[in-house]
């Protein structure tokens, strides 16, 4: 190599280094795109947008960047991230159709969102789930149209050992997997022993095996792959997959521990509460304050959040003041219903905590909300987009009267059931707690050579039975569902359009429950005798609203678990079927004991057990539904918020009706397709063909039990 070439190469290297932007670099005053939420959806969008070097992107994430803590990286520790700084620690309102108690509902709070704390299970749902989503008014969202995006997300690793593949009924359907995507999707070489017995038991009772649970035909028993790096046996988070790999891009800014309080629009009114700090006082510390972030896991220089805010504040407060003075002079457009006119988002207001000064940053092209099923609708409401009457009650100026915002909340409700095995020779995840040498050996193996039980999670085998498999020919449940009227079990204040949207969903849900080839519920094997059951076709619908116009007040979340009685009836049938399962030749070898629900319980007693136990399966969705406006929808099939020209929502809140899947791998596509000429460039100004945004979006946390405190 000549000296000149060497100098040139060094020069390029220097340029690359000097251009790279560490996490929390000082911000510009304007970006082409602002992404609200650096979780699974937001980081994916930011990654794809920043492929174009001519545009600048800012991601604002409320939570911190992780430090590679064991409870994040070690698969065997799933569940231990819940209730930490990486969790929003939200709870629901009192669940009056159940036992009247609220439920915890974890949500990822950190760079990577739910993928930091979820259960790592990787599945996509059924072919017909996506046909249904398309039928709900969303052309472009069928299974075959989504498949290329499912594939591009994955680097799928087949189980290397043929013997293990045969023993555990895992066969790869090569036509549905990707091999060069960012997320490692794989199986651990370590299997807990009990799923094999469960699968035989299911087969004995007529439930088949689904050999590859990601090919859209899932109504059977399957080992689900994990978001797992199989070489170092660590969690493949959205941060690792979509941010660390491109952190050096000079056009991507990522700021952590920054809460967006409001979206701003050209010529429209603002919510004053979301614009000014609640106090001029320095916050007293604790929740809501921003401790410095000492250092990064992957070598970035992480500036302490307080330095960061101090620096920014000096620059931005005059701008904010000027902007606010301008807004005050504008005539407020109260009660703007969605019509021919659209409004244009031009920036966001954010702050480190409730007491910190608000800052403003401008978006010249788009604002993209990826804050999850609770915080995305919350942010729309705070910004004056939602049901006009509710906004007016809180004295929030109405920018767009959009009744669907926050409604249609649903989740896979799950009920834990426990049949502990008396056979002490069976190794179970309980051994981490009851057997100290088992636990010590597991850590030695994991740390020494990345082998052993900590390389996998407690939940490996699952099944997605059809109702027909378990009901002995009875159609009582589906008959009851088909006689319901759409509004019968919706909350009384539900908007008419939302009721019409649910009518469409109810028809599809009833059909799915009646179809012998489609999943009705899920059985999740905890390998310790737990056979948790979860509704895959929940009929209950709830809402997220605002308690106040203050952005730092958590939004009241009411999933209304069990408000539609069909959901509990399906789980009653599922728990009865569990009893048959433990009595099979196969599972009875493990000597299971019926503990919960209690033995010999009547149907009423089991329903009471369900009422006391039903909780989230960590899959909240639907609150900014992608559906036509007349059906209570909030975003169009290209994920634009109705009535806006450049505001999108791209996360699980847009899923109109949940697929039978763990949401992390569920792939959404925000599109720009220059050949079809739809989406992006047909709607927004300043668009260039290079604005390709083919996005896979990973949704909310999927994790199955607060479970075991390992170690
Ligand atoms: C959630 O609770 C934990 C434990 O109390 C706390 O450390 C963490 O900061 C909380 N998360 C948030 C976002 O406040
Ligand atoms: C693989 O998946 C596709 C799509 O679901 C399906 O059509 C095909 O039958 C599957 N192949 C096998 C061998 O199961
Ligand atoms: C995927 O696995 C490969 C091989 O171990 C590793 O180099 C890469 O960092 C992993 N990526 C993620 C996102 O886990
Ligand atoms: C568990 O097994 C032991 C020994 O085989 C037996 O004595 C005991 O009755 C069993 N307990 C239950 C609850 O089945
Ligand atoms: C505890 O674990 C060790 C190591 O796996 C095993 O050899 C031993 O049999 C276990 N003890 C019991 C009581 O299960
Ligand atoms: C991993 O390490 C343990 C001891 O720490 C050893 O018993 C085991 O054989 C090793 N496994 C492999 C695959 O090297
Ligand atoms: C189905 O029929 C079998 C055999 O008659 C019976 O043991 C089982 O309890 C029935 N299951 C349900 C869910 O009714
Ligand atoms: C709606 O109101 C009617 C009449 O007050 C009441 O009977 C019904 O239970 C209410 N429905 C719900 C879901 O709250």
PDB file of C-alpha atoms in Angstrom, residues 11 28 74 80 86 91 101 104 134 136 139 142 186 207 258 309 312 326 431 435-436 562 587 610 623 631 660 707:
ATOM      1  CA  UNK A  11      -8.321   9.957   6.581  1.00  0.00           C
ATOM      2  CA  UNK A  28     -29.752  20.004  16.479  1.00  0.00           C
ATOM      3  CA  UNK A  74     -29.049 -14.121  30.297  1.00  0.00           C
ATOM      4  CA  UNK A  80     -36.245 -10.392  36.377  1.00  0.00           C
ATOM      5  CA  UNK A  86     -36.405  -0.817  32.455  1.00  0.00           C
ATOM      6  CA  UNK A  91     -51.015  -0.994  36.455  1.00  0.00           C
ATOM      7  CA  UNK A 101     -58.524  -5.712  41.585  1.00  0.00           C
ATOM      8  CA  UNK A 104     -49.604  -4.877  36.969  1.00  0.00           C
ATOM      9  CA  UNK A 134     -56.172  -6.764   5.716  1.00  0.00           C
ATOM     10  CA  UNK A 136     -60.415  -4.750   8.295  1.00  0.00           C
ATOM     11  CA  UNK A 139     -54.841  -3.554   1.833  1.00  0.00           C
ATOM     12  CA  UNK A 142     -51.853  -9.959   4.162  1.00  0.00           C
ATOM     13  CA  UNK A 186     -32.527 -19.479  17.373  1.00  0.00           C
ATOM     14  CA  UNK A 207     -53.820 -31.911  18.927  1.00  0.00           C
ATOM     15  CA  UNK A 258     -36.222  12.243  27.499  1.00  0.00           C
ATOM     16  CA  UNK A 309     -30.286  18.861  29.664  1.00  0.00           C
ATOM     17  CA  UNK A 312     -29.743  21.980  25.776  1.00  0.00           C
ATOM     18  CA  UNK A 326     -46.724  32.959  18.720  1.00  0.00           C
ATOM     19  CA  UNK A 431     -34.404 -26.391  40.784  1.00  0.00           C
ATOM     20  CA  UNK A 435     -31.311 -26.924  44.655  1.00  0.00           C
ATOM     21  CA  UNK A 436     -28.295 -24.720  45.248  1.00  0.00           C
ATOM     22  CA  UNK A 562     -63.341 -10.714  30.986  1.00  0.00           C
ATOM     23  CA  UNK A 587     -48.026 -36.722  31.223  1.00  0.00           C
ATOM     24  CA  UNK A 610     -60.177 -17.239  36.394  1.00  0.00           C
ATOM     25  CA  UNK A 623     -55.412   1.704  20.881  1.00  0.00           C
ATOM     26  CA  UNK A 631     -64.811   1.923  11.945  1.00  0.00           C
ATOM     27  CA  UNK A 660     -52.276 -15.424  17.798  1.00  0.00           C
ATOM     28  CA  UNK A 707     -41.732 -16.099  37.867  1.00  0.00           C
TER      29      UNK A 707
END
